[in-house]
Amino acid sequence: MSAKHIRNTGDLMRFRASIRIDCPHCAAARTLSGLETVTALGVCSFEEAEARLKCGRCGGKGARVSVLPPV
Ligand SMILES: [Zn+2]
């Protein structure tokens, strides 16, 4: 199964995928499971998620979200 079908945070849960969040300011990276993502942000597009996420380390915005394909 490819990550192409995963278009929003709800799909992460459906496909048991997770996301990686990279902060462009301090290079912090973290991985969230689909459940953790939906718990934190609700069901939304990845564009919305990027706009809403704030870095836990430096507080910077503009995080990059990449979908990690299901294992
Ligand atoms: Zn940061």
PDB file of N, CA and C and ligand atoms in Angstrom:
ATOM      1  N   MET A   1       0.850  -1.196   0.000  1.00  0.00           N
ATOM      2  CA  MET A   1       0.000   0.000   0.000  1.00  0.00           C
ATOM      3  C   MET A   1       0.886   1.247   0.000  1.00  0.00           C
ATOM      4  N   SER A   2       0.534   2.202  -0.823  1.00  0.00           N
ATOM      5  CA  SER A   2       1.378   3.389  -0.906  1.00  0.00           C
ATOM      6  C   SER A   2       0.794   4.526  -0.089  1.00  0.00           C
ATOM      7  N   ALA A   3       1.632   5.464   0.222  1.00  0.00           N
ATOM      8  CA  ALA A   3       1.210   6.617   1.023  1.00  0.00           C
ATOM      9  C   ALA A   3       0.398   7.600   0.197  1.00  0.00           C
ATOM     10  N   LYS A   4       0.273   7.337  -1.113  1.00  0.00           N
ATOM     11  CA  LYS A   4      -0.443   8.240  -2.008  1.00  0.00           C
ATOM     12  C   LYS A   4      -1.910   8.417  -1.617  1.00  0.00           C
ATOM     13  N   HIS A   5      -2.491   7.354  -1.050  1.00  0.00           N
ATOM     14  CA  HIS A   5      -3.909   7.409  -0.707  1.00  0.00           C
ATOM     15  C   HIS A   5      -4.173   8.139   0.596  1.00  0.00           C
ATOM     16  N   ILE A   6      -3.128   8.536   1.246  1.00  0.00           N
ATOM     17  CA  ILE A   6      -3.277   9.168   2.555  1.00  0.00           C
ATOM     18  C   ILE A   6      -3.295  10.678   2.356  1.00  0.00           C
ATOM     19  N   ARG A   7      -4.478  11.266   2.517  1.00  0.00           N
ATOM     20  CA  ARG A   7      -4.632  12.681   2.181  1.00  0.00           C
ATOM     21  C   ARG A   7      -4.929  13.552   3.391  1.00  0.00           C
ATOM     22  N   ASN A   8      -5.327  12.933   4.485  1.00  0.00           N
ATOM     23  CA  ASN A   8      -5.566  13.738   5.682  1.00  0.00           C
ATOM     24  C   ASN A   8      -5.242  12.898   6.917  1.00  0.00           C
ATOM     25  N   THR A   9      -5.351  13.531   8.064  1.00  0.00           N
ATOM     26  CA  THR A   9      -4.910  12.841   9.271  1.00  0.00           C
ATOM     27  C   THR A   9      -5.795  11.637   9.588  1.00  0.00           C
ATOM     28  N   GLY A  10      -7.063  11.688   9.160  1.00  0.00           N
ATOM     29  CA  GLY A  10      -7.958  10.551   9.383  1.00  0.00           C
ATOM     30  C   GLY A  10      -7.489   9.318   8.615  1.00  0.00           C
ATOM     31  N   ASP A  11      -6.943   9.541   7.413  1.00  0.00           N
ATOM     32  CA  ASP A  11      -6.446   8.427   6.617  1.00  0.00           C
ATOM     33  C   ASP A  11      -5.272   7.724   7.294  1.00  0.00           C
ATOM     34  N   LEU A  12      -4.539   8.454   8.113  1.00  0.00           N
ATOM     35  CA  LEU A  12      -3.407   7.839   8.820  1.00  0.00           C
ATOM     36  C   LEU A  12      -3.897   6.682   9.673  1.00  0.00           C
ATOM     37  N   MET A  13      -5.014   6.929  10.368  1.00  0.00           N
ATOM     38  CA  MET A  13      -5.570   5.894  11.229  1.00  0.00           C
ATOM     39  C   MET A  13      -6.092   4.741  10.386  1.00  0.00           C
ATOM     40  N   ARG A  14      -6.753   5.099   9.284  1.00  0.00           N
ATOM     41  CA  ARG A  14      -7.330   4.085   8.414  1.00  0.00           C
ATOM     42  C   ARG A  14      -6.253   3.155   7.873  1.00  0.00           C
ATOM     43  N   PHE A  15      -5.128   3.724   7.493  1.00  0.00           N
ATOM     44  CA  PHE A  15      -4.074   2.910   6.869  1.00  0.00           C
ATOM     45  C   PHE A  15      -2.960   2.547   7.849  1.00  0.00           C
ATOM     46  N   ARG A  16      -3.156   2.875   9.110  1.00  0.00           N
ATOM     47  CA  ARG A  16      -2.132   2.605  10.125  1.00  0.00           C
ATOM     48  C   ARG A  16      -0.781   3.200   9.763  1.00  0.00           C
ATOM     49  N   ALA A  17      -0.817   4.381   9.248  1.00  0.00           N
ATOM     50  CA  ALA A  17       0.425   5.077   8.914  1.00  0.00           C
ATOM     51  C   ALA A  17       0.749   6.088  10.004  1.00  0.00           C
ATOM     52  N   SER A  18       1.894   6.715   9.895  1.00  0.00           N
ATOM     53  CA  SER A  18       2.245   7.749  10.857  1.00  0.00           C
ATOM     54  C   SER A  18       2.875   8.919  10.102  1.00  0.00           C
ATOM     55  N   ILE A  19       3.157   9.973  10.808  1.00  0.00           N
ATOM     56  CA  ILE A  19       3.787  11.119  10.152  1.00  0.00           C
ATOM     57  C   ILE A  19       5.062  11.496  10.873  1.00  0.00           C
ATOM     58  N   ARG A  20       5.913  12.132  10.129  1.00  0.00           N
ATOM     59  CA  ARG A  20       7.131  12.692  10.682  1.00  0.00           C
ATOM     60  C   ARG A  20       7.021  14.200  10.548  1.00  0.00           C
ATOM     61  N   ILE A  21       7.341  14.890  11.636  1.00  0.00           N
ATOM     62  CA  ILE A  21       7.261  16.349  11.646  1.00  0.00           C
ATOM     63  C   ILE A  21       8.671  16.899  11.816  1.00  0.00           C
ATOM     64  N   ASP A  22       9.076  17.709  10.852  1.00  0.00           N
ATOM     65  CA  ASP A  22      10.407  18.307  10.921  1.00  0.00           C
ATOM     66  C   ASP A  22      10.280  19.806  11.117  1.00  0.00           C
ATOM     67  N   CYS A  23      11.024  20.329  12.066  1.00  0.00           N
ATOM     68  CA  CYS A  23      11.042  21.772  12.281  1.00  0.00           C
ATOM     69  C   CYS A  23      12.162  22.371  11.436  1.00  0.00           C
ATOM     70  N   PRO A  24      11.831  23.330  10.575  1.00  0.00           N
ATOM     71  CA  PRO A  24      12.868  23.918   9.722  1.00  0.00           C
ATOM     72  C   PRO A  24      13.773  24.889  10.483  1.00  0.00           C
ATOM     73  N   HIS A  25      13.385  25.236  11.713  1.00  0.00           N
ATOM     74  CA  HIS A  25      14.156  26.229  12.464  1.00  0.00           C
ATOM     75  C   HIS A  25      15.255  25.609  13.305  1.00  0.00           C
ATOM     76  N   CYS A  26      14.931  24.526  14.009  1.00  0.00           N
ATOM     77  CA  CYS A  26      15.931  23.956  14.919  1.00  0.00           C
ATOM     78  C   CYS A  26      16.231  22.508  14.581  1.00  0.00           C
ATOM     79  N   ALA A  27      15.663  21.997  13.475  1.00  0.00           N
ATOM     80  CA  ALA A  27      15.944  20.629  13.017  1.00  0.00           C
ATOM     81  C   ALA A  27      15.399  19.558  13.954  1.00  0.00           C
ATOM     82  N   ALA A  28      14.496  19.917  14.847  1.00  0.00           N
ATOM     83  CA  ALA A  28      13.848  18.910  15.679  1.00  0.00           C
ATOM     84  C   ALA A  28      12.954  18.048  14.784  1.00  0.00           C
ATOM     85  N   ALA A  29      12.901  16.770  15.067  1.00  0.00           N
ATOM     86  CA  ALA A  29      12.024  15.886  14.308  1.00  0.00           C
ATOM     87  C   ALA A  29      11.312  14.974  15.279  1.00  0.00           C
ATOM     88  N   ARG A  30      10.024  14.756  15.029  1.00  0.00           N
ATOM     89  CA  ARG A  30       9.339  13.761  15.830  1.00  0.00           C
ATOM     90  C   ARG A  30       8.364  13.002  14.964  1.00  0.00           C
ATOM     91  N   THR A  31       8.005  11.839  15.448  1.00  0.00           N
ATOM     92  CA  THR A  31       7.105  10.972  14.718  1.00  0.00           C
ATOM     93  C   THR A  31       5.843  10.791  15.535  1.00  0.00           C
ATOM     94  N   LEU A  32       4.699  10.928  14.884  1.00  0.00           N
ATOM     95  CA  LEU A  32       3.420  10.712  15.553  1.00  0.00           C
ATOM     96  C   LEU A  32       2.668   9.601  14.843  1.00  0.00           C
ATOM     97  N   SER A  33       2.066   8.729  15.607  1.00  0.00           N
ATOM     98  CA  SER A  33       1.188   7.725  15.011  1.00  0.00           C
ATOM     99  C   SER A  33      -0.094   8.413  14.545  1.00  0.00           C
ATOM    100  N   GLY A  34      -0.875   7.703  13.733  1.00  0.00           N
ATOM    101  CA  GLY A  34      -2.134   8.266  13.272  1.00  0.00           C
ATOM    102  C   GLY A  34      -3.016   8.675  14.433  1.00  0.00           C
ATOM    103  N   LEU A  35      -3.098   7.812  15.440  1.00  0.00           N
ATOM    104  CA  LEU A  35      -3.945   8.114  16.598  1.00  0.00           C
ATOM    105  C   LEU A  35      -3.455   9.364  17.331  1.00  0.00           C
ATOM    106  N   GLU A  36      -2.159   9.459  17.522  1.00  0.00           N
ATOM    107  CA  GLU A  36      -1.608  10.635  18.205  1.00  0.00           C
ATOM    108  C   GLU A  36      -1.872  11.904  17.399  1.00  0.00           C
ATOM    109  N   THR A  37      -1.776  11.780  16.082  1.00  0.00           N
ATOM    110  CA  THR A  37      -1.999  12.947  15.224  1.00  0.00           C
ATOM    111  C   THR A  37      -3.441  13.422  15.318  1.00  0.00           C
ATOM    112  N   VAL A  38      -4.380  12.469  15.241  1.00  0.00           N
ATOM    113  CA  VAL A  38      -5.789  12.844  15.307  1.00  0.00           C
ATOM    114  C   VAL A  38      -6.136  13.375  16.693  1.00  0.00           C
ATOM    115  N   THR A  39      -5.545  12.802  17.723  1.00  0.00           N
ATOM    116  CA  THR A  39      -5.780  13.295  19.080  1.00  0.00           C
ATOM    117  C   THR A  39      -5.300  14.741  19.212  1.00  0.00           C
ATOM    118  N   ALA A  40      -4.165  15.036  18.619  1.00  0.00           N
ATOM    119  CA  ALA A  40      -3.589  16.375  18.755  1.00  0.00           C
ATOM    120  C   ALA A  40      -4.275  17.391  17.843  1.00  0.00           C
ATOM    121  N   LEU A  41      -4.658  16.994  16.637  1.00  0.00           N
ATOM    122  CA  LEU A  41      -5.095  17.972  15.629  1.00  0.00           C
ATOM    123  C   LEU A  41      -6.501  17.737  15.111  1.00  0.00           C
ATOM    124  N   GLY A  42      -7.100  16.592  15.431  1.00  0.00           N
ATOM    125  CA  GLY A  42      -8.369  16.252  14.810  1.00  0.00           C
ATOM    126  C   GLY A  42      -8.125  15.815  13.372  1.00  0.00           C
ATOM    127  N   VAL A  43      -9.217  15.579  12.654  1.00  0.00           N
ATOM    128  CA  VAL A  43      -9.079  15.188  11.257  1.00  0.00           C
ATOM    129  C   VAL A  43      -8.954  16.450  10.407  1.00  0.00           C
ATOM    130  N   CYS A  44      -7.831  16.609   9.754  1.00  0.00           N
ATOM    131  CA  CYS A  44      -7.618  17.779   8.904  1.00  0.00           C
ATOM    132  C   CYS A  44      -6.617  17.415   7.817  1.00  0.00           C
ATOM    133  N   SER A  45      -6.475  18.289   6.841  1.00  0.00           N
ATOM    134  CA  SER A  45      -5.498  18.048   5.776  1.00  0.00           C
ATOM    135  C   SER A  45      -4.092  18.259   6.331  1.00  0.00           C
ATOM    136  N   PHE A  46      -3.107  17.757   5.614  1.00  0.00           N
ATOM    137  CA  PHE A  46      -1.732  17.938   6.084  1.00  0.00           C
ATOM    138  C   PHE A  46      -1.306  19.404   5.969  1.00  0.00           C
ATOM    139  N   GLU A  47      -1.893  20.129   5.017  1.00  0.00           N
ATOM    140  CA  GLU A  47      -1.593  21.559   4.923  1.00  0.00           C
ATOM    141  C   GLU A  47      -2.051  22.273   6.195  1.00  0.00           C
ATOM    142  N   GLU A  48      -3.266  21.920   6.641  1.00  0.00           N
ATOM    143  CA  GLU A  48      -3.765  22.514   7.884  1.00  0.00           C
ATOM    144  C   GLU A  48      -2.900  22.113   9.063  1.00  0.00           C
ATOM    145  N   ALA A  49      -2.510  20.847   9.078  1.00  0.00           N
ATOM    146  CA  ALA A  49      -1.681  20.356  10.178  1.00  0.00           C
ATOM    147  C   ALA A  49      -0.370  21.135  10.225  1.00  0.00           C
ATOM    148  N   GLU A  50       0.236  21.349   9.066  1.00  0.00           N
ATOM    149  CA  GLU A  50       1.497  22.097   9.023  1.00  0.00           C
ATOM    150  C   GLU A  50       1.298  23.510   9.541  1.00  0.00           C
ATOM    151  N   ALA A  51       0.150  24.110   9.197  1.00  0.00           N
ATOM    152  CA  ALA A  51      -0.104  25.482   9.625  1.00  0.00           C
ATOM    153  C   ALA A  51      -0.329  25.566  11.128  1.00  0.00           C
ATOM    154  N   ARG A  52      -0.831  24.471  11.722  1.00  0.00           N
ATOM    155  CA  ARG A  52      -1.194  24.530  13.138  1.00  0.00           C
ATOM    156  C   ARG A  52      -0.119  24.021  14.069  1.00  0.00           C
ATOM    157  N   LEU A  53       0.767  23.199  13.565  1.00  0.00           N
ATOM    158  CA  LEU A  53       1.784  22.609  14.428  1.00  0.00           C
ATOM    159  C   LEU A  53       2.798  23.652  14.887  1.00  0.00           C
ATOM    160  N   LYS A  54       3.211  23.495  16.116  1.00  0.00           N
ATOM    161  CA  LYS A  54       4.242  24.362  16.645  1.00  0.00           C
ATOM    162  C   LYS A  54       5.336  23.467  17.208  1.00  0.00           C
ATOM    163  N   CYS A  55       6.558  23.839  16.994  1.00  0.00           N
ATOM    164  CA  CYS A  55       7.675  23.016  17.441  1.00  0.00           C
ATOM    165  C   CYS A  55       7.744  22.985  18.966  1.00  0.00           C
ATOM    166  N   GLY A  56       7.889  21.777  19.520  1.00  0.00           N
ATOM    167  CA  GLY A  56       7.974  21.634  20.962  1.00  0.00           C
ATOM    168  C   GLY A  56       9.293  22.129  21.522  1.00  0.00           C
ATOM    169  N   ARG A  57      10.295  22.232  20.679  1.00  0.00           N
ATOM    170  CA  ARG A  57      11.618  22.634  21.166  1.00  0.00           C
ATOM    171  C   ARG A  57      11.817  24.144  21.070  1.00  0.00           C
ATOM    172  N   CYS A  58      11.571  24.714  19.877  1.00  0.00           N
ATOM    173  CA  CYS A  58      11.869  26.141  19.704  1.00  0.00           C
ATOM    174  C   CYS A  58      10.608  26.991  19.583  1.00  0.00           C
ATOM    175  N   GLY A  59       9.432  26.346  19.492  1.00  0.00           N
ATOM    176  CA  GLY A  59       8.192  27.105  19.380  1.00  0.00           C
ATOM    177  C   GLY A  59       7.959  27.661  17.987  1.00  0.00           C
ATOM    178  N   GLY A  60       8.818  27.302  17.040  1.00  0.00           N
ATOM    179  CA  GLY A  60       8.701  27.818  15.675  1.00  0.00           C
ATOM    180  C   GLY A  60       7.546  27.192  14.921  1.00  0.00           C
ATOM    181  N   LYS A  61       7.062  27.929  13.948  1.00  0.00           N
ATOM    182  CA  LYS A  61       6.005  27.408  13.082  1.00  0.00           C
ATOM    183  C   LYS A  61       6.596  27.059  11.721  1.00  0.00           C
ATOM    184  N   GLY A  62       5.733  26.505  10.853  1.00  0.00           N
ATOM    185  CA  GLY A  62       6.198  26.161   9.515  1.00  0.00           C
ATOM    186  C   GLY A  62       6.770  24.762   9.441  1.00  0.00           C
ATOM    187  N   ALA A  63       6.281  23.881  10.312  1.00  0.00           N
ATOM    188  CA  ALA A  63       6.755  22.498  10.320  1.00  0.00           C
ATOM    189  C   ALA A  63       6.471  21.807   9.003  1.00  0.00           C
ATOM    190  N   ARG A  64       7.322  20.871   8.645  1.00  0.00           N
ATOM    191  CA  ARG A  64       7.097  20.044   7.465  1.00  0.00           C
ATOM    192  C   ARG A  64       6.564  18.697   7.911  1.00  0.00           C
ATOM    193  N   VAL A  65       5.457  18.303   7.333  1.00  0.00           N
ATOM    194  CA  VAL A  65       4.867  17.013   7.654  1.00  0.00           C
ATOM    195  C   VAL A  65       5.137  16.053   6.503  1.00  0.00           C
ATOM    196  N   SER A  66       5.712  14.898   6.797  1.00  0.00           N
ATOM    197  CA  SER A  66       5.826  13.881   5.763  1.00  0.00           C
ATOM    198  C   SER A  66       5.136  12.612   6.239  1.00  0.00           C
ATOM    199  N   VAL A  67       4.436  11.980   5.334  1.00  0.00           N
ATOM    200  CA  VAL A  67       3.712  10.753   5.657  1.00  0.00           C
ATOM    201  C   VAL A  67       4.677   9.580   5.591  1.00  0.00           C
ATOM    202  N   LEU A  68       4.684   8.790   6.649  1.00  0.00           N
ATOM    203  CA  LEU A  68       5.477   7.569   6.655  1.00  0.00           C
ATOM    204  C   LEU A  68       4.557   6.433   6.243  1.00  0.00           C
ATOM    205  N   PRO A  69       4.893   5.736   5.191  1.00  0.00           N
ATOM    206  CA  PRO A  69       4.006   4.675   4.708  1.00  0.00           C
ATOM    207  C   PRO A  69       3.811   3.596   5.765  1.00  0.00           C
ATOM    208  N   PRO A  70       2.675   2.933   5.707  1.00  0.00           N
ATOM    209  CA  PRO A  70       2.401   1.861   6.668  1.00  0.00           C
ATOM    210  C   PRO A  70       3.452   0.776   6.555  1.00  0.00           C
ATOM    211  N   VAL A  71       3.748   0.142   7.666  1.00  0.00           N
ATOM    212  CA  VAL A  71       4.771  -0.919   7.640  1.00  0.00           C
ATOM    213  C   VAL A  71       4.137  -2.293   7.453  1.00  0.00           C
TER     214      VAL A  71
HETATM  215 ZN    ZN B   1      12.013  23.897  16.338  1.00  0.00          ZN
END
